[in-house]
Short mmCIF file of C-alpha atoms and ligand atoms in Angstrom, two decimals:
data_model
loop_
_atom_site.label_atom_id
_atom_site.label_comp_id
_atom_site.label_asym_id
_atom_site.label_seq_id
_atom_site.Cartn_x
_atom_site.Cartn_y
_atom_site.Cartn_z
CA MET W 1 -4.62 2.14 19.82
CA ASN W 2 -4.06 0.18 23.03
CA ASP W 3 -0.64 -1.24 23.98
CA ASP W 4 -1.57 -4.80 23.07
CA ILE W 5 -2.58 -3.87 19.51
CA LYS W 6 0.50 -1.62 19.18
CA LYS W 7 2.64 -4.63 20.15
CA GLN W 8 0.94 -6.84 17.54
CA PHE W 9 1.52 -4.15 14.89
CA GLU W 10 5.19 -3.92 15.85
CA GLU W 11 5.58 -7.71 15.68
CA TYR W 12 4.09 -7.81 12.17
CA LYS W 13 6.26 -4.86 11.09
CA LYS W 14 9.44 -6.50 12.45
CA LEU W 15 8.59 -9.77 10.68
CA VAL W 16 7.95 -8.00 7.35
CA GLU W 17 11.24 -6.07 7.61
CA LYS W 18 13.23 -9.19 8.52
CA LYS W 19 11.75 -11.11 5.58
CA LEU W 20 12.25 -8.21 3.12
CA ASP W 21 15.89 -8.03 4.18
CA GLU W 22 16.22 -11.79 3.66
CA PHE W 23 14.37 -11.84 0.30
CA ILE W 24 16.49 -9.07 -1.27
CA PRO W 25 20.15 -10.07 -0.84
CA ILE W 26 22.92 -7.98 -2.37
CA GLN W 27 24.26 -9.71 -5.47
CA TYR W 28 26.06 -8.74 -8.66
CA PRO W 29 25.64 -6.04 -9.98
CA GLU W 30 25.53 -4.64 -6.44
CA LYS W 31 24.35 -1.16 -7.45
CA ILE W 32 20.85 -2.27 -8.48
CA TRP W 33 20.31 -4.42 -5.38
CA GLU W 34 21.55 -1.62 -3.14
CA SER W 35 19.15 0.78 -4.81
CA MET W 36 16.22 -1.67 -4.44
CA ARG W 37 17.10 -2.30 -0.79
CA TYR W 38 17.53 1.43 -0.09
CA SER W 39 13.88 2.13 -0.84
CA VAL W 40 12.28 -1.09 0.35
CA LEU W 41 14.13 -1.02 3.68
CA ALA W 42 13.77 2.75 4.18
CA GLY W 43 11.05 2.38 6.81
CA GLY W 44 7.42 3.19 6.24
CA LYS W 45 4.40 1.97 8.11
CA ARG W 46 4.21 -1.42 6.32
CA LEU W 47 0.43 -1.09 6.34
CA ARG W 48 -0.20 -3.11 3.17
CA PRO W 49 1.77 -6.24 4.15
CA ILE W 50 0.27 -6.08 7.65
CA LEU W 51 -3.20 -6.05 6.05
CA THR W 52 -2.29 -9.15 4.00
CA LEU W 53 -0.91 -11.07 6.98
CA GLU W 54 -3.76 -10.15 9.31
CA THR W 55 -6.51 -10.85 6.74
CA CYS W 56 -5.01 -14.28 6.12
CA LYS W 57 -4.72 -14.89 9.86
CA VAL W 58 -8.23 -13.82 10.80
CA LEU W 59 -9.76 -15.91 8.01
CA SER W 60 -7.64 -19.06 8.35
CA GLY W 61 -5.96 -19.00 11.75
CA SER W 62 -2.39 -18.46 10.48
CA TYR W 63 -0.41 -16.00 8.39
CA GLU W 64 2.81 -17.88 7.51
CA LYS W 65 1.65 -18.82 4.00
CA ALA W 66 1.04 -15.14 3.23
CA ILE W 67 4.53 -13.88 4.13
CA PRO W 68 6.02 -13.95 0.57
CA THR W 69 2.92 -12.28 -0.90
CA ALA W 70 2.84 -9.64 1.85
CA CYS W 71 6.51 -8.79 1.16
CA ALA W 72 5.89 -8.74 -2.60
CA ILE W 73 3.09 -6.21 -2.10
CA GLU W 74 5.45 -3.99 -0.09
CA MET W 75 7.99 -4.29 -2.95
CA LEU W 76 5.30 -3.18 -5.42
CA HIS W 77 4.37 -0.29 -3.11
CA SER W 78 8.06 0.76 -2.89
CA GLN W 79 8.38 0.54 -6.67
CA SER W 80 5.39 2.86 -7.11
CA LEU W 81 6.94 5.35 -4.66
CA ILE W 82 10.35 5.28 -6.40
CA HIS W 83 8.74 5.98 -9.78
CA ASP W 84 6.25 8.50 -8.36
CA ASP W 85 9.16 10.54 -6.92
CA LEU W 86 11.09 10.74 -10.22
CA PRO W 87 11.63 14.16 -11.85
CA CYS W 88 9.36 13.11 -14.75
CA MET W 89 6.52 12.40 -12.29
CA ASP W 90 6.12 14.18 -8.92
CA ASN W 91 9.79 15.22 -8.68
CA ASP W 92 10.28 14.74 -4.94
CA ASP W 93 13.51 14.98 -2.97
CA TYR W 94 12.33 13.24 0.19
CA ARG W 95 10.43 10.06 0.97
CA ARG W 96 10.07 8.29 4.29
CA GLY W 97 12.27 11.00 5.79
CA LYS W 98 15.22 10.16 3.51
CA LEU W 99 16.47 11.38 0.16
CA THR W 100 14.52 9.80 -2.70
CA ASN W 101 16.04 6.93 -4.67
CA HIS W 102 17.03 9.00 -7.72
CA LYS W 103 18.68 11.62 -5.48
CA VAL W 104 20.99 8.95 -4.07
CA PHE W 105 21.51 6.56 -7.01
CA GLY W 106 20.74 8.76 -10.04
CA GLU W 107 17.71 8.67 -12.31
CA SER W 108 18.61 5.71 -14.51
CA THR W 109 19.30 3.41 -11.54
CA ALA W 110 16.10 4.57 -9.81
CA VAL W 111 14.04 3.72 -12.92
CA LEU W 112 15.73 0.33 -13.13
CA ALA W 113 15.34 -0.35 -9.39
CA GLY W 114 11.58 0.25 -9.77
CA ASP W 115 11.44 -2.02 -12.81
CA ALA W 116 13.48 -4.66 -11.01
CA LEU W 117 11.17 -4.61 -7.98
CA LEU W 118 8.12 -4.92 -10.19
CA SER W 119 9.29 -8.22 -11.64
CA PHE W 120 11.11 -9.41 -8.51
CA ALA W 121 7.91 -9.18 -6.44
CA PRO W 122 5.94 -11.89 -8.32
CA GLN W 123 9.18 -13.90 -8.54
CA ILE W 124 9.23 -13.93 -4.72
CA ILE W 125 5.57 -15.02 -4.57
CA ILE W 126 6.30 -17.92 -6.92
CA GLN W 127 9.63 -19.00 -5.42
CA LYS W 128 8.97 -18.50 -1.70
CA THR W 129 5.35 -19.61 -1.25
CA LYS W 130 5.29 -23.23 -0.16
CA CYS W 131 2.94 -25.05 -2.51
CA GLY W 132 1.75 -28.62 -2.41
CA GLU W 133 -0.87 -30.98 -1.07
CA ASN W 134 -0.88 -29.68 2.52
CA GLU W 135 0.37 -26.24 1.59
CA VAL W 136 -0.92 -23.51 -0.72
CA LYS W 137 -2.65 -24.96 -3.79
CA TYR W 138 -1.11 -24.02 -7.17
CA GLU W 139 -4.55 -22.82 -8.26
CA THR W 140 -4.67 -20.48 -5.25
CA LEU W 141 -1.21 -19.13 -6.07
CA LEU W 142 -2.34 -18.41 -9.64
CA LYS W 143 -5.32 -16.42 -8.30
CA VAL W 144 -2.96 -14.38 -6.09
CA LEU W 145 -0.66 -13.72 -9.05
CA GLU W 146 -3.63 -12.61 -11.13
CA GLU W 147 -4.71 -10.17 -8.39
CA PHE W 148 -1.15 -8.90 -8.12
CA THR W 149 -0.51 -8.35 -11.83
CA VAL W 150 -3.90 -6.74 -12.45
CA ALA W 151 -3.44 -4.32 -9.52
CA ALA W 152 0.07 -3.36 -10.67
CA GLY W 153 -0.89 -2.83 -14.28
CA ALA W 154 -2.56 -0.47 -16.74
CA GLU W 155 -6.05 -1.34 -15.46
CA LYS W 156 -5.37 -0.17 -11.89
CA LEU W 157 -2.23 1.45 -10.42
CA ILE W 158 -0.89 2.77 -13.72
CA ALA W 159 -4.37 3.91 -14.81
CA GLY W 160 -4.68 5.98 -11.62
CA GLN W 161 -1.24 7.50 -12.06
CA VAL W 162 -1.81 8.38 -15.74
CA VAL W 163 -5.10 10.15 -15.04
CA ASP W 164 -3.53 11.88 -12.01
CA ILE W 165 -0.66 13.26 -14.10
CA ASP W 166 -3.00 14.24 -16.94
CA SER W 167 -5.24 16.10 -14.49
CA GLU W 168 -2.56 18.43 -13.13
CA GLY W 169 -3.57 22.07 -13.52
CA LYS W 170 -7.01 21.09 -14.83
CA GLN W 171 -10.48 21.32 -13.32
CA ILE W 172 -11.56 17.70 -13.05
CA SER W 173 -14.87 16.17 -11.97
CA LYS W 174 -15.52 14.42 -8.66
CA GLU W 175 -15.82 11.16 -10.63
CA THR W 176 -12.36 11.61 -12.13
CA LEU W 177 -10.91 12.33 -8.70
CA LYS W 178 -12.57 9.18 -7.37
CA PHE W 179 -11.13 7.19 -10.30
CA ILE W 180 -7.62 8.47 -9.47
CA HIS W 181 -7.94 7.63 -5.78
CA GLU W 182 -9.51 4.22 -6.32
CA ASN W 183 -6.79 3.16 -8.72
CA LYS W 184 -3.67 5.00 -7.59
CA THR W 185 -4.12 4.20 -3.91
CA GLY W 186 -7.19 2.00 -3.42
CA ALA W 187 -6.01 -0.79 -5.72
CA LEU W 188 -3.08 -1.70 -3.46
CA PHE W 189 -5.23 -1.76 -0.32
CA LYS W 190 -7.69 -4.01 -2.12
CA LEU W 191 -4.90 -6.27 -3.38
CA SER W 192 -3.47 -6.50 0.15
CA VAL W 193 -6.63 -7.82 1.81
CA ARG W 194 -7.84 -9.87 -1.16
CA ALA W 195 -4.50 -11.68 -1.48
CA GLY W 196 -4.61 -12.51 2.25
CA ALA W 197 -8.21 -13.73 1.93
CA ILE W 198 -7.47 -15.82 -1.17
CA LEU W 199 -4.49 -17.48 0.53
CA ALA W 200 -6.79 -18.20 3.48
CA GLU W 201 -9.11 -20.03 1.04
CA THR W 202 -12.02 -18.04 2.38
CA ASP W 203 -15.58 -18.06 0.98
CA GLU W 204 -17.10 -15.50 -1.45
CA GLU W 205 -19.01 -13.69 1.30
CA LYS W 206 -15.91 -13.00 3.39
CA LEU W 207 -13.85 -12.14 0.31
CA ASN W 208 -16.45 -9.56 -0.71
CA ALA W 209 -16.62 -8.20 2.83
CA VAL W 210 -12.85 -7.60 3.12
CA THR W 211 -12.87 -6.12 -0.40
CA LYS W 212 -15.51 -3.59 0.68
CA TYR W 213 -13.56 -2.87 3.87
CA ALA W 214 -10.45 -2.18 1.74
CA GLU W 215 -12.38 0.09 -0.63
CA LYS W 216 -13.46 2.21 2.33
CA ILE W 217 -10.07 2.44 4.03
CA GLY W 218 -8.28 2.92 0.68
CA LEU W 219 -10.37 5.99 -0.11
CA ALA W 220 -10.11 7.25 3.49
CA PHE W 221 -6.32 6.80 3.32
CA GLN W 222 -5.98 8.92 0.17
CA ILE W 223 -8.24 11.67 1.55
CA MET W 224 -6.07 11.56 4.71
CA ASP W 225 -2.97 11.90 2.49
CA ASP W 226 -4.54 14.98 0.83
CA ILE W 227 -5.36 16.46 4.25
CA LEU W 228 -1.86 15.84 5.64
CA ASP W 229 -0.33 17.45 2.55
CA VAL W 230 -2.02 20.67 3.70
CA THR W 231 -1.69 20.36 7.48
CA SER W 232 1.69 18.67 8.12
CA THR W 233 5.40 19.49 8.09
CA LEU W 234 8.25 17.75 6.24
CA GLU W 235 9.36 16.14 9.53
CA GLU W 236 5.89 14.76 10.26
CA LEU W 237 5.30 13.55 6.69
CA GLY W 238 8.78 12.36 5.69
CA LYS W 239 8.08 13.96 2.29
CA THR W 240 7.60 17.51 1.03
CA PRO W 241 4.22 18.96 2.10
CA GLY W 242 2.13 21.45 0.08
CA LYS W 243 2.85 19.75 -3.24
CA ASP W 244 -0.77 19.24 -4.31
CA GLU W 245 -1.51 22.96 -4.41
CA LYS W 246 1.86 23.80 -5.97
CA GLU W 247 1.26 21.32 -8.78
CA GLY W 248 -2.31 22.46 -9.34
CA LYS W 249 -3.80 19.15 -8.22
CA VAL W 250 -7.49 18.89 -7.48
CA THR W 251 -7.96 17.03 -4.18
CA TYR W 252 -10.84 16.17 -1.86
CA ILE W 253 -10.06 19.38 0.00
CA SER W 254 -10.53 21.55 -3.08
CA PHE W 255 -13.96 19.95 -3.63
CA TYR W 256 -15.23 19.57 -0.09
CA GLY W 257 -13.03 21.78 2.13
CA LEU W 258 -10.90 20.58 5.06
CA GLU W 259 -13.62 19.98 7.65
CA GLU W 260 -15.95 18.06 5.30
CA SER W 261 -13.00 15.96 4.06
CA LYS W 262 -12.16 15.04 7.68
CA LYS W 263 -15.81 14.03 8.21
CA GLN W 264 -15.69 11.82 5.13
CA VAL W 265 -12.55 10.09 6.44
CA SER W 266 -14.33 9.44 9.75
CA SER W 267 -17.47 8.05 8.07
CA LEU W 268 -15.52 5.81 5.69
CA CYS W 269 -13.47 4.34 8.56
CA THR W 270 -16.59 3.73 10.66
CA GLU W 271 -18.29 2.05 7.68
CA ALA W 272 -15.18 -0.12 7.15
CA CYS W 273 -15.35 -1.37 10.77
CA ASP W 274 -19.13 -1.94 10.47
CA ILE W 275 -18.57 -4.19 7.43
CA LEU W 276 -16.16 -6.36 9.43
CA GLU W 277 -18.62 -6.54 12.32
CA LYS W 278 -21.56 -7.42 10.06
CA HIS W 279 -19.68 -10.35 8.54
CA GLY W 280 -18.26 -11.64 11.82
CA ILE W 281 -14.65 -10.80 10.94
CA LYS W 282 -13.13 -10.25 14.35
CA SER W 283 -9.81 -8.51 13.93
CA ASP W 284 -8.52 -5.81 16.29
CA ILE W 285 -5.73 -5.09 13.80
CA LEU W 286 -8.04 -4.47 10.82
CA LYS W 287 -10.19 -2.24 13.02
CA ALA W 288 -7.10 -0.45 14.34
CA VAL W 289 -5.92 0.32 10.76
CA ALA W 290 -9.25 2.03 10.06
CA ASN W 291 -9.21 3.85 13.40
CA SER W 292 -5.61 5.01 12.97
CA ILE W 293 -6.55 6.68 9.66
CA LYS W 294 -9.46 8.42 11.38
CA GLU W 295 -7.26 9.51 14.30
CA ARG W 296 -4.48 10.93 12.07
CA VAL W 297 -6.74 13.58 10.59
CA ASN W 298 -8.42 14.60 13.85
C1 LIG F 1 2.97 -0.19 -10.95
C2 LIG F 1 4.43 -0.07 -13.00
C3 LIG F 1 3.75 0.61 -11.91
C4 LIG F 1 3.88 1.96 -11.82
C5 LIG F 1 3.35 2.72 -10.71
C6 LIG F 1 4.08 5.73 -10.02
C7 LIG F 1 2.83 4.96 -10.07
C8 LIG F 1 2.69 3.96 -11.16
C9 LIG F 1 1.82 5.10 -9.19
C10 LIG F 1 1.89 6.04 -8.04
C11 LIG F 1 1.17 5.45 -6.90
C12 LIG F 1 1.31 6.30 -5.66
C13 LIG F 1 2.63 6.89 -5.32
C14 LIG F 1 0.25 6.47 -4.89
C15 LIG F 1 0.27 7.22 -3.62
C16 LIG F 1 -0.19 6.31 -2.53
C17 LIG F 1 0.22 6.81 -1.18
C18 LIG F 1 -0.70 7.71 -0.46
C19 LIG F 1 1.38 6.41 -0.66
C20 LIG F 1 1.86 6.66 0.70
O1 LIG F 1 1.66 5.46 1.42
P1 LIG F 1 2.10 5.28 2.92
O2 LIG F 1 1.77 6.51 3.70
O3 LIG F 1 3.67 5.20 2.79
O4 LIG F 1 1.56 3.99 3.44
P2 LIG F 1 4.73 4.44 3.72
O5 LIG F 1 6.01 5.20 3.50
O6 LIG F 1 4.28 4.48 5.15
O7 LIG F 1 4.80 3.04 3.21
#
């Protein structure tokens, strides 16, 4: 990634963090807001909101109208991490290099903080997106809310998590593994770019193109996550490595081996960039997201 693109990434990241801080003020009862803020403001790459902002920008020339939605998607992502780390799910002590939410605030507050974020996120989309004649159309906002609620629900994110948990210690098929990845991880990448494209009022062709791009990088991202679980340390990952094997999880590596999995990541990221090129979507940031996934495993 060249310095110019790195700078653009940093600017987006700073903006997202400033807005998240502003959108989640401490109020009574302080404990729940502190717990929500602890996880949402704990760092992280902010990839999903950056995808939303950049997709909106490249397809409409500006990203301001996508800021509340981008932050809401990061809240949803944080919620899924808080719940994923709970003792009844993956039982993790570390996330983003810090103690997990339930380790700091206790299990009941962590469950409630996740629940609170899940409903607060669409509240932010509704209350903070400027709607009106020369602003975002109400119909457009409804489409974004539909995308958001479907992705967060039992048809996507929760479906992926349920099948993932059910599959622990079992020999599952490649199709089942693909289902888990597409829903547990891919759904949020798809939501991120589609929400940006919808807010940009783009046409069907471009919407389909960014959707395909997101499918490719979403799958590549999860394979990368599986690879890093095997090859990285706690310091590099910010979370406990080696968990997949310990929990008897089937991953891309158990099906294809490490080297073939790396090749698949590379191919998916190249295909993602080719889709953008083919449809005339000129974004160094979207390309850099794909390339950074490729580079992390090599
Ligand atoms: C939506 C109600 C509701 C429940 C969620 C717990 C759950 C159901 C789903 C789990 C989803 C999950 C944890 C998927 C893993 C995705 C993944 C690889 C996350 C890591 O993303 P990064 O590396 O993290 O972008 P940072 O910390 O950089 O943001």
